Amino acid sequence: MASRKKKQTVHNTDWKKSDHLNVNILPLLSVFHLLTLCETEITAVPNAITNAAVGEHVLFPVHNQCAAQYEITLFTKSPTYTQLASWGFKTFDKQPLYENRLQRSVNDSVKLLNVQVNDTKSYEIEINCFDKSKTAAKKQLFDLQVFEPVSKPLMTINCSTANASLRCAVSNGTNVTFHWEKLSLSGAIIRTYNGPELVIDHANEEEQYLYKCIAENPVSNAPSNTSNIKKCSGKSFEGKEVYAAIVSLFVLVLFVYIFYKIKRTTSDKGSNTATQMRNEEMIYLQDGTIDATYITRIDSS
C-alpha cells in the first residue's frame, strides 16, 4: 500500500509539473500568434502606384486565363529590364538575391516578402500560355513605392528677444513632410501650418495656446508631444534682465575707471617732490674780498 501511495504521489507531481509547463507555454504561443498577425500583406494594384511600408509583404495578383500549361515571369522595368523569377510547367527559376523573398501564392499570384526602400521599382508580370488558341503573352504592370515609417517627432524651441522658433525633426522615415497644429486648451484645432519650422512672435502671442507637430509620409504619420511657449517668454524676460545687468556693470566699471584716473592725476600733481639744489655762488664784497655764499633753490617738476 505504501508503494502504491508513493507511486500515486509521484504521478500527481509529474502531472502538476506538466500542467505548469503548459501554463507557461500558453503566453509564448499567444505572443507568437500576435507577431504572426502583425505581418502585414498588401495587394498591389495593376497600372497604379502602390505604397508599402518597409517590412510589409506585397502581393502581385495574376489574372491567369491559361489552360494547364503556362509560364509566369516577374520582371523589373527599372533601372534595367531584368527577370527576377519565373514559374512554368515543371520549371522554376529565381535570381539568387530573391531566392527567399519571392513566393508563388494562391491563384498563381506572386508575393514579394519583407520589402525595403530599394524595392521601389516598376514591375511587370508576363503570362505565357502554352495553348495554341492563346499564343499572345499577357502583361500586367505594377508601380511599387516603399517608404520607411516615420518615428515620433521631436519638437525643440529656440528663443530670441522677439520670436520663438519651433522645429520638428524625426530620426526615421523617408519622404517625410511636416505640419503644425495650433490648439486651444480644450484640444480644438485653431490653425494649421506647413513646414518643419514655425516662428511665433511670442511678445504678442497668447501663451495659453498649445502647439503640436505632425510628421507624415504616404504610409505613416506620428504626432509630437504638445507644448506651449511660456518658457520662451520666461527666457526672454530673463534675457532682458541679464542684458540690463551687463549694461549696469559696464557703467559701473566705466565710472570706477574715470574716478581712478581723476584721482591719480590729482595725486600726481600734489606729490611732485621738491628738489633741492644747492649751488655755490661767488659774491664779491665791497672791500674786494670774496665770500662763499650758498643759495638753495627749490625746483618743482
PDB file of C-alpha atoms in Angstrom:
ATOM      1  CA  MET A   1       0.000   0.000   0.000  1.00  0.00           C
ATOM      2  CA  ALA A   2       2.831   2.360   0.871  1.00  0.00           C
ATOM      3  CA  SER A   3       4.415   1.668  -2.506  1.00  0.00           C
ATOM      4  CA  ARG A   4       1.170   2.462  -4.340  1.00  0.00           C
ATOM      5  CA  LYS A   5       0.740   5.726  -2.451  1.00  0.00           C
ATOM      6  CA  LYS A   6       4.277   6.704  -3.300  1.00  0.00           C
ATOM      7  CA  LYS A   7       3.731   5.994  -6.999  1.00  0.00           C
ATOM      8  CA  GLN A   8       0.483   7.923  -6.927  1.00  0.00           C
ATOM      9  CA  THR A   9       2.216  10.897  -5.326  1.00  0.00           C
ATOM     10  CA  VAL A  10       4.957  10.871  -7.933  1.00  0.00           C
ATOM     11  CA  HIS A  11       2.389  10.680 -10.716  1.00  0.00           C
ATOM     12  CA  ASN A  12       0.471  13.636  -9.325  1.00  0.00           C
ATOM     13  CA  THR A  13       3.672  15.663  -9.002  1.00  0.00           C
ATOM     14  CA  ASP A  14       4.606  14.965 -12.620  1.00  0.00           C
ATOM     15  CA  TRP A  15       1.136  15.983 -13.739  1.00  0.00           C
ATOM     16  CA  LYS A  16       1.425  19.276 -11.844  1.00  0.00           C
ATOM     17  CA  LYS A  17       4.821  19.949 -13.469  1.00  0.00           C
ATOM     18  CA  SER A  18       3.367  19.226 -16.897  1.00  0.00           C
ATOM     19  CA  ASP A  19       0.401  21.463 -16.215  1.00  0.00           C
ATOM     20  CA  HIS A  20       2.738  24.236 -15.055  1.00  0.00           C
ATOM     21  CA  LEU A  21       4.733  23.942 -18.292  1.00  0.00           C
ATOM     22  CA  ASN A  22       1.541  24.172 -20.333  1.00  0.00           C
ATOM     23  CA  VAL A  23       0.550  27.327 -18.472  1.00  0.00           C
ATOM     24  CA  ASN A  24       3.949  28.894 -19.192  1.00  0.00           C
ATOM     25  CA  ILE A  25       3.850  27.940 -22.878  1.00  0.00           C
ATOM     26  CA  LEU A  26       0.433  29.484 -23.476  1.00  0.00           C
ATOM     27  CA  PRO A  27       1.636  33.118 -23.172  1.00  0.00           C
ATOM     28  CA  LEU A  28       4.503  32.361 -25.539  1.00  0.00           C
ATOM     29  CA  LEU A  29       2.109  30.901 -28.082  1.00  0.00           C
ATOM     30  CA  SER A  30      -0.110  33.964 -27.744  1.00  0.00           C
ATOM     31  CA  VAL A  31       2.834  36.279 -28.377  1.00  0.00           C
ATOM     32  CA  PHE A  32       3.853  34.237 -31.413  1.00  0.00           C
ATOM     33  CA  HIS A  33       0.303  34.403 -32.724  1.00  0.00           C
ATOM     34  CA  LEU A  34       0.262  38.187 -32.330  1.00  0.00           C
ATOM     35  CA  LEU A  35       3.580  38.505 -34.125  1.00  0.00           C
ATOM     36  CA  THR A  36       2.199  36.395 -36.964  1.00  0.00           C
ATOM     37  CA  LEU A  37      -0.853  38.632 -37.226  1.00  0.00           C
ATOM     38  CA  CYS A  38       1.378  41.714 -37.285  1.00  0.00           C
ATOM     39  CA  GLU A  39       2.896  40.657 -40.612  1.00  0.00           C
ATOM     40  CA  THR A  40       1.047  42.948 -42.971  1.00  0.00           C
ATOM     41  CA  GLU A  41       0.303  41.962 -46.540  1.00  0.00           C
ATOM     42  CA  ILE A  42      -0.968  44.401 -49.114  1.00  0.00           C
ATOM     43  CA  THR A  43      -2.143  43.773 -52.646  1.00  0.00           C
ATOM     44  CA  ALA A  44      -0.625  45.784 -55.461  1.00  0.00           C
ATOM     45  CA  VAL A  45      -2.980  47.358 -57.991  1.00  0.00           C
ATOM     46  CA  PRO A  46      -2.150  46.925 -61.706  1.00  0.00           C
ATOM     47  CA  ASN A  47      -1.383  50.131 -63.632  1.00  0.00           C
ATOM     48  CA  ALA A  48      -1.336  52.215 -60.444  1.00  0.00           C
ATOM     49  CA  ILE A  49       1.038  53.301 -57.713  1.00  0.00           C
ATOM     50  CA  THR A  50       1.075  51.035 -54.654  1.00  0.00           C
ATOM     51  CA  ASN A  51       2.571  52.443 -51.440  1.00  0.00           C
ATOM     52  CA  ALA A  52       4.075  49.969 -48.971  1.00  0.00           C
ATOM     53  CA  ALA A  53       5.913  50.268 -45.670  1.00  0.00           C
ATOM     54  CA  VAL A  54       9.286  48.701 -45.003  1.00  0.00           C
ATOM     55  CA  GLY A  55       8.842  45.106 -43.813  1.00  0.00           C
ATOM     56  CA  GLU A  56       5.437  44.508 -45.415  1.00  0.00           C
ATOM     57  CA  HIS A  57       4.653  41.744 -47.919  1.00  0.00           C
ATOM     58  CA  VAL A  58       3.364  42.794 -51.344  1.00  0.00           C
ATOM     59  CA  LEU A  59       1.155  40.518 -53.406  1.00  0.00           C
ATOM     60  CA  PHE A  60       1.169  40.977 -57.195  1.00  0.00           C
ATOM     61  CA  PRO A  61      -2.140  39.469 -58.365  1.00  0.00           C
ATOM     62  CA  VAL A  62      -2.101  37.363 -61.522  1.00  0.00           C
ATOM     63  CA  HIS A  63      -5.239  37.004 -63.648  1.00  0.00           C
ATOM     64  CA  ASN A  64      -4.419  33.703 -65.275  1.00  0.00           C
ATOM     65  CA  GLN A  65      -6.731  32.547 -68.051  1.00  0.00           C
ATOM     66  CA  CYS A  66      -4.422  29.879 -69.416  1.00  0.00           C
ATOM     67  CA  ALA A  67      -5.073  26.174 -69.517  1.00  0.00           C
ATOM     68  CA  ALA A  68      -2.970  23.580 -67.740  1.00  0.00           C
ATOM     69  CA  GLN A  69       0.377  24.626 -69.179  1.00  0.00           C
ATOM     70  CA  TYR A  70       1.670  28.179 -68.824  1.00  0.00           C
ATOM     71  CA  GLU A  71       4.581  30.229 -67.527  1.00  0.00           C
ATOM     72  CA  ILE A  72       4.534  33.257 -65.210  1.00  0.00           C
ATOM     73  CA  THR A  73       7.538  35.574 -65.194  1.00  0.00           C
ATOM     74  CA  LEU A  74       8.274  38.569 -62.952  1.00  0.00           C
ATOM     75  CA  PHE A  75      10.451  41.399 -64.335  1.00  0.00           C
ATOM     76  CA  THR A  76      11.692  44.753 -63.079  1.00  0.00           C
ATOM     77  CA  LYS A  77      11.490  47.556 -65.645  1.00  0.00           C
ATOM     78  CA  SER A  78      13.828  49.994 -63.868  1.00  0.00           C
ATOM     79  CA  PRO A  79      16.667  50.766 -63.796  1.00  0.00           C
ATOM     80  CA  THR A  80      17.095  47.853 -66.243  1.00  0.00           C
ATOM     81  CA  TYR A  81      14.711  45.301 -67.624  1.00  0.00           C
ATOM     82  CA  THR A  82      15.601  42.256 -65.519  1.00  0.00           C
ATOM     83  CA  GLN A  83      13.989  38.889 -64.956  1.00  0.00           C
ATOM     84  CA  LEU A  84      13.612  38.130 -61.255  1.00  0.00           C
ATOM     85  CA  ALA A  85      11.777  34.803 -61.290  1.00  0.00           C
ATOM     86  CA  SER A  86       9.697  32.505 -63.459  1.00  0.00           C
ATOM     87  CA  TRP A  87       7.313  29.633 -62.754  1.00  0.00           C
ATOM     88  CA  GLY A  88       6.478  27.378 -65.650  1.00  0.00           C
ATOM     89  CA  PHE A  89       5.315  23.878 -66.480  1.00  0.00           C
ATOM     90  CA  LYS A  90       7.706  21.777 -64.378  1.00  0.00           C
ATOM     91  CA  THR A  91      10.218  24.662 -64.344  1.00  0.00           C
ATOM     92  CA  PHE A  92      11.257  27.133 -61.684  1.00  0.00           C
ATOM     93  CA  ASP A  93      13.896  29.863 -61.714  1.00  0.00           C
ATOM     94  CA  LYS A  94      14.851  32.757 -59.400  1.00  0.00           C
ATOM     95  CA  GLN A  95      17.644  35.231 -59.082  1.00  0.00           C
ATOM     96  CA  PRO A  96      19.820  34.394 -56.033  1.00  0.00           C
ATOM     97  CA  LEU A  97      19.062  37.730 -54.379  1.00  0.00           C
ATOM     98  CA  TYR A  98      15.351  36.912 -54.445  1.00  0.00           C
ATOM     99  CA  GLU A  99      15.628  33.243 -53.523  1.00  0.00           C
ATOM    100  CA  ASN A 100      13.991  33.685 -50.111  1.00  0.00           C
ATOM    101  CA  ARG A 101      11.901  36.733 -50.940  1.00  0.00           C
ATOM    102  CA  LEU A 102       9.685  35.651 -53.824  1.00  0.00           C
ATOM    103  CA  GLN A 103       6.878  33.145 -53.450  1.00  0.00           C
ATOM    104  CA  ARG A 104       4.225  31.800 -55.741  1.00  0.00           C
ATOM    105  CA  SER A 105       0.972  32.397 -53.918  1.00  0.00           C
ATOM    106  CA  VAL A 106      -2.679  31.453 -54.312  1.00  0.00           C
ATOM    107  CA  ASN A 107      -4.122  31.676 -57.835  1.00  0.00           C
ATOM    108  CA  ASP A 108      -0.588  31.957 -59.284  1.00  0.00           C
ATOM    109  CA  SER A 109      -0.089  35.395 -57.735  1.00  0.00           C
ATOM    110  CA  VAL A 110       3.450  36.422 -56.844  1.00  0.00           C
ATOM    111  CA  LYS A 111       4.393  37.605 -53.348  1.00  0.00           C
ATOM    112  CA  LEU A 112       7.431  39.776 -52.560  1.00  0.00           C
ATOM    113  CA  LEU A 113       8.376  39.397 -48.892  1.00  0.00           C
ATOM    114  CA  ASN A 114       9.827  41.945 -46.485  1.00  0.00           C
ATOM    115  CA  VAL A 115      10.029  44.839 -48.926  1.00  0.00           C
ATOM    116  CA  GLN A 116      12.710  47.506 -48.456  1.00  0.00           C
ATOM    117  CA  VAL A 117      13.159  51.061 -49.744  1.00  0.00           C
ATOM    118  CA  ASN A 118      15.348  49.836 -52.622  1.00  0.00           C
ATOM    119  CA  ASP A 119      12.411  47.698 -53.822  1.00  0.00           C
ATOM    120  CA  THR A 120      10.809  50.897 -55.095  1.00  0.00           C
ATOM    121  CA  LYS A 121      10.578  49.980 -58.778  1.00  0.00           C
ATOM    122  CA  SER A 122       8.259  49.289 -61.689  1.00  0.00           C
ATOM    123  CA  TYR A 123       7.407  45.606 -62.029  1.00  0.00           C
ATOM    124  CA  GLU A 124       5.890  43.587 -64.829  1.00  0.00           C
ATOM    125  CA  ILE A 125       4.271  40.158 -64.742  1.00  0.00           C
ATOM    126  CA  GLU A 126       4.093  38.290 -68.016  1.00  0.00           C
ATOM    127  CA  ILE A 127       1.808  35.285 -68.534  1.00  0.00           C
ATOM    128  CA  ASN A 128       2.586  32.942 -71.431  1.00  0.00           C
ATOM    129  CA  CYS A 129       0.007  30.287 -72.255  1.00  0.00           C
ATOM    130  CA  PHE A 130       1.185  27.087 -73.940  1.00  0.00           C
ATOM    131  CA  ASP A 131      -2.221  26.790 -75.542  1.00  0.00           C
ATOM    132  CA  LYS A 132      -2.298  27.171 -79.307  1.00  0.00           C
ATOM    133  CA  SER A 133      -5.507  29.170 -79.086  1.00  0.00           C
ATOM    134  CA  LYS A 134      -3.852  31.747 -76.787  1.00  0.00           C
ATOM    135  CA  THR A 135      -0.411  32.484 -78.113  1.00  0.00           C
ATOM    136  CA  ALA A 136      -0.152  36.176 -77.172  1.00  0.00           C
ATOM    137  CA  ALA A 137       1.511  36.914 -73.842  1.00  0.00           C
ATOM    138  CA  LYS A 138      -0.498  38.881 -71.313  1.00  0.00           C
ATOM    139  CA  LYS A 139       1.334  41.575 -69.297  1.00  0.00           C
ATOM    140  CA  GLN A 140       0.441  43.354 -66.091  1.00  0.00           C
ATOM    141  CA  LEU A 141       2.309  46.440 -64.848  1.00  0.00           C
ATOM    142  CA  PHE A 142       2.804  47.490 -61.211  1.00  0.00           C
ATOM    143  CA  ASP A 143       4.436  50.596 -59.732  1.00  0.00           C
ATOM    144  CA  LEU A 144       5.655  49.913 -56.182  1.00  0.00           C
ATOM    145  CA  GLN A 145       6.905  52.625 -53.822  1.00  0.00           C
ATOM    146  CA  VAL A 146       8.313  51.583 -50.424  1.00  0.00           C
ATOM    147  CA  PHE A 147       8.694  54.030 -47.534  1.00  0.00           C
ATOM    148  CA  GLU A 148      10.245  53.786 -44.097  1.00  0.00           C
ATOM    149  CA  PRO A 149       7.593  54.703 -41.498  1.00  0.00           C
ATOM    150  CA  VAL A 150       8.165  57.926 -39.584  1.00  0.00           C
ATOM    151  CA  SER A 151       9.230  57.871 -35.961  1.00  0.00           C
ATOM    152  CA  LYS A 152       7.751  60.048 -33.229  1.00  0.00           C
ATOM    153  CA  PRO A 153       8.861  63.625 -33.998  1.00  0.00           C
ATOM    154  CA  LEU A 154      10.859  65.690 -31.531  1.00  0.00           C
ATOM    155  CA  MET A 155       9.936  69.332 -31.067  1.00  0.00           C
ATOM    156  CA  THR A 156      12.587  71.856 -29.991  1.00  0.00           C
ATOM    157  CA  ILE A 157      12.009  75.504 -29.061  1.00  0.00           C
ATOM    158  CA  ASN A 158      14.638  78.225 -29.513  1.00  0.00           C
ATOM    159  CA  CYS A 159      14.034  81.640 -28.009  1.00  0.00           C
ATOM    160  CA  SER A 160      15.135  85.094 -29.082  1.00  0.00           C
ATOM    161  CA  THR A 161      14.157  88.554 -27.871  1.00  0.00           C
ATOM    162  CA  ALA A 162      11.031  88.782 -30.021  1.00  0.00           C
ATOM    163  CA  ASN A 163      10.403  85.330 -31.538  1.00  0.00           C
ATOM    164  CA  ALA A 164      10.054  81.697 -30.596  1.00  0.00           C
ATOM    165  CA  SER A 165      11.288  79.230 -33.214  1.00  0.00           C
ATOM    166  CA  LEU A 166       9.688  75.776 -33.070  1.00  0.00           C
ATOM    167  CA  ARG A 167      11.466  72.996 -35.001  1.00  0.00           C
ATOM    168  CA  CYS A 168      10.280  69.481 -35.760  1.00  0.00           C
ATOM    169  CA  ALA A 169      12.539  66.531 -36.650  1.00  0.00           C
ATOM    170  CA  VAL A 170      12.366  62.726 -36.858  1.00  0.00           C
ATOM    171  CA  SER A 171      15.071  60.084 -36.519  1.00  0.00           C
ATOM    172  CA  ASN A 172      13.464  57.654 -39.000  1.00  0.00           C
ATOM    173  CA  GLY A 173      11.324  57.982 -42.080  1.00  0.00           C
ATOM    174  CA  THR A 174      11.582  58.623 -45.820  1.00  0.00           C
ATOM    175  CA  ASN A 175       9.822  61.323 -47.843  1.00  0.00           C
ATOM    176  CA  VAL A 176       8.707  62.998 -44.610  1.00  0.00           C
ATOM    177  CA  THR A 177       6.584  66.153 -44.587  1.00  0.00           C
ATOM    178  CA  PHE A 178       5.650  68.213 -41.519  1.00  0.00           C
ATOM    179  CA  HIS A 179       2.746  70.353 -40.447  1.00  0.00           C
ATOM    180  CA  TRP A 180       1.790  72.095 -37.217  1.00  0.00           C
ATOM    181  CA  GLU A 181      -1.425  72.384 -35.283  1.00  0.00           C
ATOM    182  CA  LYS A 182      -2.238  75.325 -33.043  1.00  0.00           C
ATOM    183  CA  LEU A 183      -4.565  74.082 -30.311  1.00  0.00           C
ATOM    184  CA  SER A 184      -6.733  75.617 -27.641  1.00  0.00           C
ATOM    185  CA  LEU A 185      -6.539  74.279 -24.085  1.00  0.00           C
ATOM    186  CA  SER A 186      -9.533  72.096 -24.876  1.00  0.00           C
ATOM    187  CA  GLY A 187      -7.633  70.478 -27.769  1.00  0.00           C
ATOM    188  CA  ALA A 188      -9.565  72.094 -30.607  1.00  0.00           C
ATOM    189  CA  ILE A 189      -7.506  72.894 -33.699  1.00  0.00           C
ATOM    190  CA  ILE A 190      -7.405  76.641 -34.278  1.00  0.00           C
ATOM    191  CA  ARG A 191      -4.984  76.798 -37.210  1.00  0.00           C
ATOM    192  CA  THR A 192      -2.512  74.638 -39.117  1.00  0.00           C
ATOM    193  CA  TYR A 193       0.879  75.497 -40.612  1.00  0.00           C
ATOM    194  CA  ASN A 194       3.109  73.616 -43.063  1.00  0.00           C
ATOM    195  CA  GLY A 195       6.854  73.062 -42.868  1.00  0.00           C
ATOM    196  CA  PRO A 196       9.410  71.760 -40.344  1.00  0.00           C
ATOM    197  CA  GLU A 197       9.800  75.170 -38.624  1.00  0.00           C
ATOM    198  CA  LEU A 198       7.268  77.538 -37.099  1.00  0.00           C
ATOM    199  CA  VAL A 199       8.227  81.067 -35.976  1.00  0.00           C
ATOM    200  CA  ILE A 200       5.978  82.768 -33.426  1.00  0.00           C
ATOM    201  CA  ASP A 201       6.021  86.360 -32.204  1.00  0.00           C
ATOM    202  CA  HIS A 202       5.823  85.455 -28.522  1.00  0.00           C
ATOM    203  CA  ALA A 203       5.688  89.101 -27.478  1.00  0.00           C
ATOM    204  CA  ASN A 204       2.147  89.253 -28.894  1.00  0.00           C
ATOM    205  CA  GLU A 205       1.147  85.586 -28.850  1.00  0.00           C
ATOM    206  CA  GLU A 206      -1.163  84.487 -26.087  1.00  0.00           C
ATOM    207  CA  GLU A 207       0.571  81.841 -24.013  1.00  0.00           C
ATOM    208  CA  GLN A 208      -2.412  79.598 -23.423  1.00  0.00           C
ATOM    209  CA  TYR A 209      -2.195  78.069 -26.911  1.00  0.00           C
ATOM    210  CA  LEU A 210      -0.599  74.662 -27.418  1.00  0.00           C
ATOM    211  CA  TYR A 211       1.396  73.536 -30.432  1.00  0.00           C
ATOM    212  CA  LYS A 212       1.871  70.084 -31.908  1.00  0.00           C
ATOM    213  CA  CYS A 213       3.970  68.874 -34.834  1.00  0.00           C
ATOM    214  CA  ILE A 214       2.842  66.020 -37.096  1.00  0.00           C
ATOM    215  CA  ALA A 215       5.298  64.093 -39.280  1.00  0.00           C
ATOM    216  CA  GLU A 216       3.883  62.002 -42.112  1.00  0.00           C
ATOM    217  CA  ASN A 217       4.615  60.168 -45.343  1.00  0.00           C
ATOM    218  CA  PRO A 218       2.393  58.086 -47.632  1.00  0.00           C
ATOM    219  CA  VAL A 219       2.395  55.067 -45.268  1.00  0.00           C
ATOM    220  CA  SER A 220       2.510  56.560 -41.756  1.00  0.00           C
ATOM    221  CA  ASN A 221       2.113  59.587 -39.524  1.00  0.00           C
ATOM    222  CA  ALA A 222       3.124  60.423 -35.961  1.00  0.00           C
ATOM    223  CA  PRO A 223       2.428  63.420 -33.683  1.00  0.00           C
ATOM    224  CA  SER A 224       4.852  65.042 -31.263  1.00  0.00           C
ATOM    225  CA  ASN A 225       4.056  65.966 -27.691  1.00  0.00           C
ATOM    226  CA  THR A 226       2.168  69.233 -27.283  1.00  0.00           C
ATOM    227  CA  SER A 227       3.966  72.277 -25.888  1.00  0.00           C
ATOM    228  CA  ASN A 228       3.444  75.991 -25.321  1.00  0.00           C
ATOM    229  CA  ILE A 229       5.814  78.970 -25.410  1.00  0.00           C
ATOM    230  CA  LYS A 230       5.565  80.054 -21.787  1.00  0.00           C
ATOM    231  CA  LYS A 231       9.127  79.024 -21.074  1.00  0.00           C
ATOM    232  CA  CYS A 232      10.237  81.022 -24.099  1.00  0.00           C
ATOM    233  CA  SER A 233       8.596  84.134 -22.727  1.00  0.00           C
ATOM    234  CA  GLY A 234      10.281  83.491 -19.383  1.00  0.00           C
ATOM    235  CA  LYS A 235      13.651  83.133 -21.085  1.00  0.00           C
ATOM    236  CA  SER A 236      13.013  86.381 -22.937  1.00  0.00           C
ATOM    237  CA  PHE A 237      12.331  88.140 -19.653  1.00  0.00           C
ATOM    238  CA  GLU A 238      15.440  86.604 -18.108  1.00  0.00           C
ATOM    239  CA  GLY A 239      17.440  87.682 -21.145  1.00  0.00           C
ATOM    240  CA  LYS A 240      16.314  91.293 -20.696  1.00  0.00           C
ATOM    241  CA  GLU A 241      17.325  91.174 -17.042  1.00  0.00           C
ATOM    242  CA  VAL A 242      20.738  89.781 -17.913  1.00  0.00           C
ATOM    243  CA  TYR A 243      21.188  92.449 -20.591  1.00  0.00           C
ATOM    244  CA  ALA A 244      20.263  95.199 -18.107  1.00  0.00           C
ATOM    245  CA  ALA A 245      22.670  93.738 -15.533  1.00  0.00           C
ATOM    246  CA  ILE A 246      25.510  93.682 -18.079  1.00  0.00           C
ATOM    247  CA  VAL A 247      24.859  97.309 -19.042  1.00  0.00           C
ATOM    248  CA  SER A 248      24.762  98.363 -15.379  1.00  0.00           C
ATOM    249  CA  LEU A 249      28.021  96.555 -14.680  1.00  0.00           C
ATOM    250  CA  PHE A 250      29.673  98.214 -17.668  1.00  0.00           C
ATOM    251  CA  VAL A 251      28.559 101.679 -16.492  1.00  0.00           C
ATOM    252  CA  LEU A 252      29.854 100.931 -13.000  1.00  0.00           C
ATOM    253  CA  VAL A 253      33.248  99.782 -14.301  1.00  0.00           C
ATOM    254  CA  LEU A 254      33.474 102.850 -16.522  1.00  0.00           C
ATOM    255  CA  PHE A 255      32.640 105.117 -13.582  1.00  0.00           C
ATOM    256  CA  VAL A 256      35.280 103.473 -11.375  1.00  0.00           C
ATOM    257  CA  TYR A 257      37.866 103.783 -14.150  1.00  0.00           C
ATOM    258  CA  ILE A 258      37.174 107.505 -14.690  1.00  0.00           C
ATOM    259  CA  PHE A 259      37.228 108.149 -10.926  1.00  0.00           C
ATOM    260  CA  TYR A 260      40.549 106.335 -10.638  1.00  0.00           C
ATOM    261  CA  LYS A 261      42.092 108.345 -13.494  1.00  0.00           C
ATOM    262  CA  ILE A 262      40.972 111.663 -11.970  1.00  0.00           C
ATOM    263  CA  LYS A 263      42.251 110.723  -8.541  1.00  0.00           C
ATOM    264  CA  ARG A 264      45.586 109.591  -9.925  1.00  0.00           C
ATOM    265  CA  THR A 265      46.053 112.825 -11.884  1.00  0.00           C
ATOM    266  CA  THR A 266      45.353 114.917  -8.780  1.00  0.00           C
ATOM    267  CA  SER A 267      47.670 112.800  -6.677  1.00  0.00           C
ATOM    268  CA  ASP A 268      50.480 113.077  -9.218  1.00  0.00           C
ATOM    269  CA  LYS A 269      50.286 116.891  -9.195  1.00  0.00           C
ATOM    270  CA  GLY A 270      50.345 117.095  -5.410  1.00  0.00           C
ATOM    271  CA  SER A 271      53.129 114.604  -4.947  1.00  0.00           C
ATOM    272  CA  ASN A 272      55.699 116.271  -7.188  1.00  0.00           C
ATOM    273  CA  THR A 273      58.671 116.208  -4.913  1.00  0.00           C
ATOM    274  CA  ALA A 274      60.523 119.390  -4.278  1.00  0.00           C
ATOM    275  CA  THR A 275      64.059 119.026  -5.430  1.00  0.00           C
ATOM    276  CA  GLN A 276      66.530 120.955  -3.515  1.00  0.00           C
ATOM    277  CA  MET A 277      69.533 122.074  -5.430  1.00  0.00           C
ATOM    278  CA  ARG A 278      72.409 123.534  -3.553  1.00  0.00           C
ATOM    279  CA  ASN A 279      74.521 125.836  -5.705  1.00  0.00           C
ATOM    280  CA  GLU A 280      77.655 127.602  -4.635  1.00  0.00           C
ATOM    281  CA  GLU A 281      77.951 131.151  -5.896  1.00  0.00           C
ATOM    282  CA  MET A 282      80.792 133.631  -5.551  1.00  0.00           C
ATOM    283  CA  ILE A 283      79.888 137.066  -4.123  1.00  0.00           C
ATOM    284  CA  TYR A 284      82.378 139.888  -4.194  1.00  0.00           C
ATOM    285  CA  LEU A 285      82.222 142.248  -1.223  1.00  0.00           C
ATOM    286  CA  GLN A 286      82.882 145.958  -1.447  1.00  0.00           C
ATOM    287  CA  ASP A 287      86.324 145.680   0.025  1.00  0.00           C
ATOM    288  CA  GLY A 288      87.289 143.228  -2.656  1.00  0.00           C
ATOM    289  CA  THR A 289      87.170 140.119  -0.547  1.00  0.00           C
ATOM    290  CA  ILE A 290      85.357 137.063  -1.695  1.00  0.00           C
ATOM    291  CA  ASP A 291      82.640 135.500   0.439  1.00  0.00           C
ATOM    292  CA  ALA A 292      81.430 131.990  -0.365  1.00  0.00           C
ATOM    293  CA  THR A 293      77.662 132.073  -0.273  1.00  0.00           C
ATOM    294  CA  TYR A 294      75.393 129.043  -0.572  1.00  0.00           C
ATOM    295  CA  ILE A 295      71.997 129.602  -2.120  1.00  0.00           C
ATOM    296  CA  THR A 296      69.294 126.951  -2.035  1.00  0.00           C
ATOM    297  CA  ARG A 297      66.837 126.809  -4.995  1.00  0.00           C
ATOM    298  CA  ILE A 298      63.678 124.762  -4.993  1.00  0.00           C
ATOM    299  CA  ASP A 299      62.559 123.490  -8.375  1.00  0.00           C
ATOM    300  CA  SER A 300      59.209 121.817  -8.907  1.00  0.00           C
ATOM    301  CA  SER A 301      58.971 119.360 -11.711  1.00  0.00           C
TER     302      SER A 301
END
